[in-house]
Amino acid sequence: MRIGTAGTALGGVAIATAYGLAFFSGPGMAAGGIMAGGTVLILLSLFWIGARPRTGRRPVVLVSALLLLGILMAGCLGAGLVLGQEAAGSPLLLGLPRRAALLLYGIGVLPALVIPVAYWLTFPRTGLDPARLAEFRRRLAELRDEDTGPR
Amino acid sequence: MIPVSRSPAIVIAAGLYALGTAAIAVWASRRIRSAGDFFVAGRRIGPVTLGLGSMAVALSGFTFIGGPGLFYDRGFGALFIFLPVSITASLSACLLGKRLSLLGEARGLVTIPEAIGARYGCRTAQGLAGVAILVAIVGYLATNLLALGLVIDSLFDTGVGPGIWIGAAAVIAYSISGGILAGIYTDVFQGLVMALASFLVFLVTLEVGDGLAGMTRTILEREPGWLSPWGEFSPLAAVSLFFVFSVGSLGQPHVIHKFYLLRDPLKLRWYPLAMTLAMIVVLLVILGVGFATKVLVLRGAIPPLSHPDEATPAFLLRYASPALAGVLFAGVVAAIMSTVNSFLNIGAAALVRDLPGALGRRPHSELRAARLATLALGTVAAIAAQASGTLVVLLGVFGWGLFAATLVPALALGLNWAGGTRLGALASMGTGLGLTLVGELLGFLRVYSLPDGVTVSGAALVLSLLVYLVVSVLSRRGSAPPAPDVRLIMES
């Protein structure tokens, strides 16, 4: 949890800094880069917070998927900022100019294939399984009994 | 007026769509027995229904008209609004799905403000969330009803005013009679219509434009900046859109409220797969129509558009068969109606449960009060849509940002982080609500303008997140812990 909340706070500070920079020096590459870094950090941190198993460490599949998501988002946004403008005759990547392709497929498509599948695979550990749900219901019933029982 | 050919095929498609919706509404209305049926469909919805229904309410008419128009007008950067769909369903399932589903089961909750009230044991927080939802909903409803009136006028030549009332009457009727139960099943039907229409139109755009590579070559020869990663936006503005539409998705009550409807929390496992796939298929229409229309204008096959919103009708009139155009316009109507129904339902819940709940009251008959509230909200929104004043436009524009800045920290972080405090929640909600209302109003009145790339919604969202974290840490000592059952849910 500490990693998650610290990451959310750091990401938030980065985004606020990017907005602040725009007031002084306009929406330049630096502001865009800091905004991208902050957004990636805040999203990964939120996933980290939400995908907390009740006991033990987070599943390797989930951590790997989040790592891949971070690399994809940071890499593709970074490439968009750093690589040069394409022109007529530039090679295409899956029908699009290199930078647009990296962003569309790297951020808009690949994570859609990876993250929901990782969520599905790790749901019994980070979400619920029948035993955990039954235990939740048993403990909830106990709490209700304590509430309504003799005092 | 949206330029639509009134061919028999389009009118027949619209008529068939209306009949299908009406049949589902009548079927559902016979199954409404209680306020629980009305607001959370008796908690008996499966995961695929949930995914398709959530997609239908998340995507409004903007997806079919405004979205392709924005892409046509501003280039690739506009897609940063839609790129987050690859992760938003998983993100909301991770942070909110299990917690809201279990809260609904444990406490019988039916609204998002009730979840905030339960988490912090605070009626004021619940009331504040209810107020934020109502403020944003009236504008959202009015702009959607206005769009519905425009489409009905284009199809049946009714005039915009009567079109608004015809559309409003239809949605209000099935929302009153069938509540969210009618809503969720019509949403599934509407979602399928939207997906079918989008996919077919996308195939046509590829054929007309000589494939993605053919369209790209035309753009690179004549206007390469349009396909640069940020289009007509600055990098800061484009990534800021990504931030607001990814993190902000955690605060959209009409979508996340659907987690209460799930019959079996174990089925939540399927939600991200179903929702993400459905969203991507429907959003193909934006990529296809926006891209193809731009290319066809550059090639001289279509005259330059006088307004970006004409992109979809201009493309369909020239290149889609009347039957396909009819399916797509049914998809537009479906997208608008599903969103309106969902907003009417959560707005009625705010009026019947959240605001009275904040004052410690409950109506005698919740079902009757819910139906009256739905009628009242729909009527007010239709009147506002007909007035079509600047205030309506303003309210419609900032709804997403208002929901995000007000609800995301207290709800998404709060249900997962035991360190969040009541004071932190109140401070962040006040920050989000106040900054968004004041900032958008001052900007709208042209009292000031923010630098390029900085938006009120983005700034309000990030500041409300930071305020929540900082105030919670500072007020941790002496702060009351969550109630035992809420604590159990947060630890499960």
XYZ file of C-alpha atoms in Angstrom, chain B residues 5-367:
363
model
C -31.229 11.308 -46.058
C -34.740 10.232 -45.086
C -34.578 7.044 -47.122
C -37.074 4.314 -46.221
C -34.248 2.011 -45.087
C -33.063 4.519 -42.479
C -36.574 5.117 -41.199
C -37.275 1.350 -41.104
C -34.035 0.710 -39.157
C -34.941 3.452 -36.698
C -38.470 2.035 -36.368
C -37.203 -1.519 -35.774
C -34.790 -0.232 -33.167
C -37.608 1.644 -31.395
C -39.789 -1.482 -31.425
C -36.992 -3.620 -29.968
C -36.344 -1.112 -27.205
C -40.042 -0.817 -26.391
C -40.479 -4.602 -26.236
C -37.598 -4.956 -23.776
C -38.901 -2.061 -21.681
C -42.382 -3.610 -21.436
C -40.880 -6.993 -20.491
C -38.691 -5.419 -17.800
C -41.384 -3.158 -16.372
C -43.442 -6.219 -15.417
C -40.575 -7.420 -13.259
C -40.205 -4.291 -11.120
C -41.439 -5.002 -7.598
C -39.272 -2.809 -5.368
C -36.842 0.094 -5.200
C -34.078 -2.544 -5.283
C -35.353 -3.742 -8.676
C -35.653 -0.139 -9.827
C -32.157 1.004 -8.809
C -29.988 -2.145 -8.942
C -32.061 -4.605 -11.005
C -32.477 -6.830 -7.951
C -28.702 -7.553 -8.115
C -29.219 -10.350 -10.645
C -27.118 -9.319 -13.632
C -24.461 -11.525 -15.253
C -20.965 -10.418 -16.324
C -21.520 -10.181 -20.086
C -24.716 -8.180 -19.576
C -22.783 -5.989 -17.179
C -19.913 -5.457 -19.639
C -22.123 -4.683 -22.639
C -24.481 -2.519 -20.589
C -21.611 -0.570 -19.051
C -20.133 0.024 -22.496
C -23.469 1.318 -23.799
C -23.855 3.842 -20.971
C -20.189 4.881 -21.014
C -20.376 5.803 -24.703
C -22.907 8.474 -25.596
C -23.896 9.963 -28.947
C -20.516 11.720 -28.879
C -18.926 8.432 -29.947
C -20.749 8.464 -33.275
C -20.988 12.175 -34.058
C -18.646 14.287 -31.927
C -15.799 11.752 -31.726
C -15.244 11.222 -35.471
C -15.700 14.981 -35.925
C -13.046 15.757 -33.325
C -10.610 13.279 -34.911
C -11.289 14.774 -38.366
C -10.758 18.291 -37.024
C -7.829 17.914 -34.600
C -5.990 14.870 -35.903
C -4.394 11.968 -34.046
C -4.178 13.826 -30.718
C -7.972 13.552 -30.353
C -7.562 9.787 -29.958
C -6.002 10.353 -26.530
C -9.576 10.630 -25.230
C -10.226 7.063 -26.387
C -6.865 5.283 -25.967
C -7.489 4.700 -22.222
C -10.265 2.187 -22.986
C -7.562 -0.480 -23.194
C -7.127 -0.252 -19.400
C -10.109 1.548 -17.837
C -12.358 -1.495 -17.378
C -9.526 -3.415 -15.682
C -8.640 -0.400 -13.556
C -12.184 0.086 -12.301
C -12.625 -3.660 -11.713
C -9.360 -3.740 -9.712
C -10.120 -0.738 -7.529
C -13.905 -0.689 -7.315
C -15.534 -3.846 -8.663
C -15.118 -6.163 -5.697
C -15.514 -3.442 -3.047
C -18.732 -1.983 -4.491
C -20.203 -5.386 -5.194
C -19.554 -6.532 -1.594
C -20.726 -3.202 -0.151
C -23.963 -3.578 -2.082
C -24.415 -7.070 -0.673
C -23.453 -6.175 2.906
C -25.284 -2.894 3.277
C -27.900 -2.992 0.524
C -26.375 0.105 -1.074
C -27.635 1.283 -4.433
C -25.829 4.581 -5.091
C -22.218 5.731 -5.306
C -22.691 8.513 -2.703
C -23.970 5.835 -0.314
C -20.663 3.990 -0.716
C -18.791 7.172 0.185
C -21.105 7.724 3.143
C -20.545 4.146 4.343
C -16.746 4.286 3.915
C -16.353 7.406 6.049
C -19.456 7.077 8.252
C -20.324 10.566 7.082
C -23.677 11.836 5.821
C -22.150 15.138 4.725
C -19.776 13.332 2.349
C -22.714 11.361 0.952
C -24.740 14.548 0.483
C -21.840 16.374 -1.172
C -21.377 13.519 -3.636
C -25.135 13.554 -4.320
C -25.053 17.294 -5.039
C -22.087 16.886 -7.422
C -23.905 14.112 -9.263
C -27.096 16.145 -9.612
C -25.267 19.251 -10.873
C -23.435 17.294 -13.554
C -26.400 15.137 -14.498
C -28.803 17.921 -15.440
C -26.321 19.270 -17.986
C -25.420 15.815 -19.295
C -29.098 14.923 -19.672
C -29.950 18.188 -21.395
C -27.135 17.925 -23.955
C -27.989 14.284 -24.681
C -31.693 15.068 -25.083
C -30.791 17.951 -27.391
C -28.701 15.552 -29.492
C -31.584 13.055 -29.500
C -33.952 15.806 -30.664
C -31.583 16.693 -33.498
C -31.370 13.078 -34.682
C -35.152 12.529 -34.477
C -35.715 15.753 -36.389
C -33.259 14.634 -39.063
C -34.932 11.243 -39.415
C -38.603 12.198 -39.194
C -38.656 15.962 -39.893
C -40.349 16.712 -36.579
C -38.522 19.941 -35.751
C -35.896 19.970 -33.002
C -38.237 20.993 -30.154
C -40.807 18.264 -30.750
C -37.920 15.845 -31.423
C -36.539 16.561 -27.955
C -39.914 15.867 -26.348
C -40.571 12.720 -28.380
C -37.154 11.343 -27.463
C -37.465 12.425 -23.834
C -40.947 10.895 -23.549
C -39.670 7.542 -24.858
C -36.694 7.356 -22.473
C -38.616 8.713 -19.497
C -41.407 6.189 -20.123
C -39.144 3.144 -20.000
C -37.006 4.625 -17.235
C -40.087 5.169 -15.061
C -41.712 1.858 -15.785
C -38.665 -0.374 -15.798
C -35.979 1.547 -13.879
C -32.427 0.234 -14.256
C -33.783 -3.261 -14.988
C -35.290 -2.002 -18.253
C -32.208 0.163 -18.645
C -29.647 -2.640 -18.410
C -31.415 -4.952 -20.867
C -32.133 -2.157 -23.333
C -28.474 -1.179 -22.836
C -27.398 -4.657 -23.934
C -29.618 -4.456 -27.009
C -28.415 -0.911 -27.668
C -24.788 -1.955 -27.096
C -25.122 -4.743 -29.665
C -26.623 -2.308 -32.180
C -23.769 0.131 -31.524
C -21.102 -2.568 -31.911
C -22.628 -3.951 -35.113
C -22.988 -0.478 -36.628
C -19.451 0.564 -35.706
C -17.804 -2.577 -36.990
C -19.639 -2.527 -40.329
C -18.980 1.178 -40.878
C -15.292 0.640 -40.022
C -15.038 -2.011 -42.755
C -16.619 0.414 -45.241
C -14.164 3.183 -44.295
C -11.215 0.844 -44.956
C -12.618 -0.118 -48.331
C -13.403 3.447 -49.380
C -10.073 4.835 -48.178
C -7.914 2.071 -49.812
C -7.003 0.524 -46.450
C -5.226 2.046 -43.499
C -1.921 2.292 -45.385
C -3.600 3.968 -48.368
C -5.228 6.556 -46.131
C -1.968 7.148 -44.255
C -0.045 7.775 -47.494
C -2.595 10.400 -48.567
C -2.285 12.168 -45.212
C 1.535 12.039 -45.197
C 1.640 13.565 -48.680
C -0.737 16.439 -47.953
C -0.999 17.133 -44.207
C 1.551 15.055 -42.245
C 1.042 17.005 -39.002
C -2.490 15.560 -38.747
C -1.006 12.109 -38.135
C 1.726 13.263 -35.767
C 1.178 11.710 -32.316
C -0.402 14.856 -30.901
C -2.250 16.093 -34.007
C -3.281 19.715 -33.530
C -2.756 19.415 -29.750
C 0.411 20.059 -27.779
C 1.979 16.946 -26.153
C 0.876 18.282 -22.750
C -2.739 18.692 -23.903
C -2.893 15.241 -25.491
C -1.390 13.396 -22.501
C -3.582 15.481 -20.188
C -6.614 14.083 -22.030
C -5.218 10.592 -21.440
C -4.850 11.324 -17.710
C -8.360 12.753 -17.300
C -10.066 10.011 -19.303
C -8.152 7.137 -17.689
C -8.049 8.075 -13.996
C -11.333 9.994 -14.342
C -13.137 6.826 -15.449
C -13.008 5.711 -11.805
C -15.469 8.456 -10.872
C -18.185 8.090 -13.518
C -21.201 7.062 -11.413
C -23.376 5.895 -14.309
C -20.735 3.288 -15.172
C -19.287 2.185 -11.813
C -22.720 2.030 -10.213
C -23.276 -1.040 -12.394
C -21.018 -3.060 -10.060
C -23.930 -3.109 -7.602
C -26.008 -4.986 -10.166
C -23.786 -8.065 -10.360
C -25.487 -11.291 -9.287
C -22.316 -13.126 -8.266
C -19.153 -11.212 -7.239
C -17.053 -14.141 -8.521
C -18.202 -13.338 -12.060
C -16.450 -9.986 -11.839
C -13.493 -11.869 -13.283
C -15.058 -11.593 -16.757
C -15.969 -7.911 -16.639
C -12.720 -6.350 -17.979
C -12.594 -8.796 -20.902
C -16.236 -8.179 -21.894
C -16.196 -4.415 -21.381
C -12.804 -3.772 -23.030
C -13.644 -5.812 -26.124
C -17.037 -4.116 -26.480
C -15.549 -0.625 -26.078
C -12.808 -1.217 -28.647
C -15.248 -2.550 -31.248
C -17.542 0.475 -30.867
C -14.687 2.981 -30.904
C -13.600 1.681 -34.338
C -16.210 4.061 -35.743
C -14.205 7.068 -34.542
C -10.961 5.811 -36.030
C -12.573 4.764 -39.298
C -14.931 7.660 -39.993
C -12.593 10.392 -38.733
C -9.679 9.014 -40.774
C -11.641 8.283 -43.947
C -13.479 11.613 -43.976
C -10.211 13.526 -43.617
C -8.638 11.535 -46.456
C -11.668 11.928 -48.715
C -11.722 15.687 -48.109
C -7.993 15.903 -48.912
C -8.550 13.847 -52.096
C -11.409 16.169 -53.091
C -14.038 13.419 -52.955
C -15.953 15.246 -50.205
C -16.103 19.052 -49.946
C -14.533 20.468 -46.760
C -16.975 20.230 -43.863
C -18.512 23.418 -42.494
C -18.618 21.824 -39.037
C -16.647 18.808 -37.740
C -19.844 17.143 -36.454
C -20.865 16.638 -40.088
C -18.117 14.036 -40.572
C -20.270 10.972 -39.841
C -23.380 12.052 -41.805
C -21.244 13.299 -44.717
C -19.411 9.964 -44.944
C -22.536 7.836 -44.555
C -24.571 9.733 -47.129
C -21.957 9.177 -49.801
C -20.442 5.798 -49.044
C -22.719 3.637 -46.880
C -25.754 1.764 -48.147
C -29.050 3.152 -46.803
C -29.472 0.005 -44.714
C -26.052 0.458 -43.081
C -26.699 4.165 -42.552
C -29.964 3.147 -40.886
C -28.162 0.741 -38.555
C -25.621 3.419 -37.663
C -28.273 6.040 -36.944
C -30.065 3.471 -34.792
C -26.692 3.091 -33.056
C -26.526 6.847 -32.467
C -30.012 6.865 -30.955
C -29.130 3.769 -28.915
C -25.994 5.396 -27.529
C -27.882 8.523 -26.494
C -30.866 6.703 -24.993
C -28.782 4.265 -22.950
C -26.794 7.136 -21.459
C -29.920 9.183 -20.710
C -31.623 6.241 -19.009
C -28.643 5.605 -16.795
C -28.324 9.265 -15.822
C -32.045 9.465 -15.062
C -31.707 6.461 -12.795
C -28.710 7.663 -10.779
C -30.147 11.186 -10.680
C -33.386 9.828 -9.246
C -31.362 7.817 -6.731
C -29.525 10.975 -5.668
C -32.858 12.751 -5.154
C -34.587 9.871 -3.387
C -31.749 8.343 -1.358
C -28.613 10.485 -1.180
C -29.956 13.942 -0.393
C -32.659 12.744 2.051
C -30.099 10.280 3.478
C -27.695 13.148 4.156
C -30.470 14.721 6.239
C -31.278 11.428 7.953
C -34.579 10.925 6.128
C -36.141 8.319 3.846
C -39.273 8.609 1.650
C -42.219 6.368 2.671
C -42.434 4.649 -0.697
C -39.050 4.641 -2.391
C -40.317 3.089 -5.616
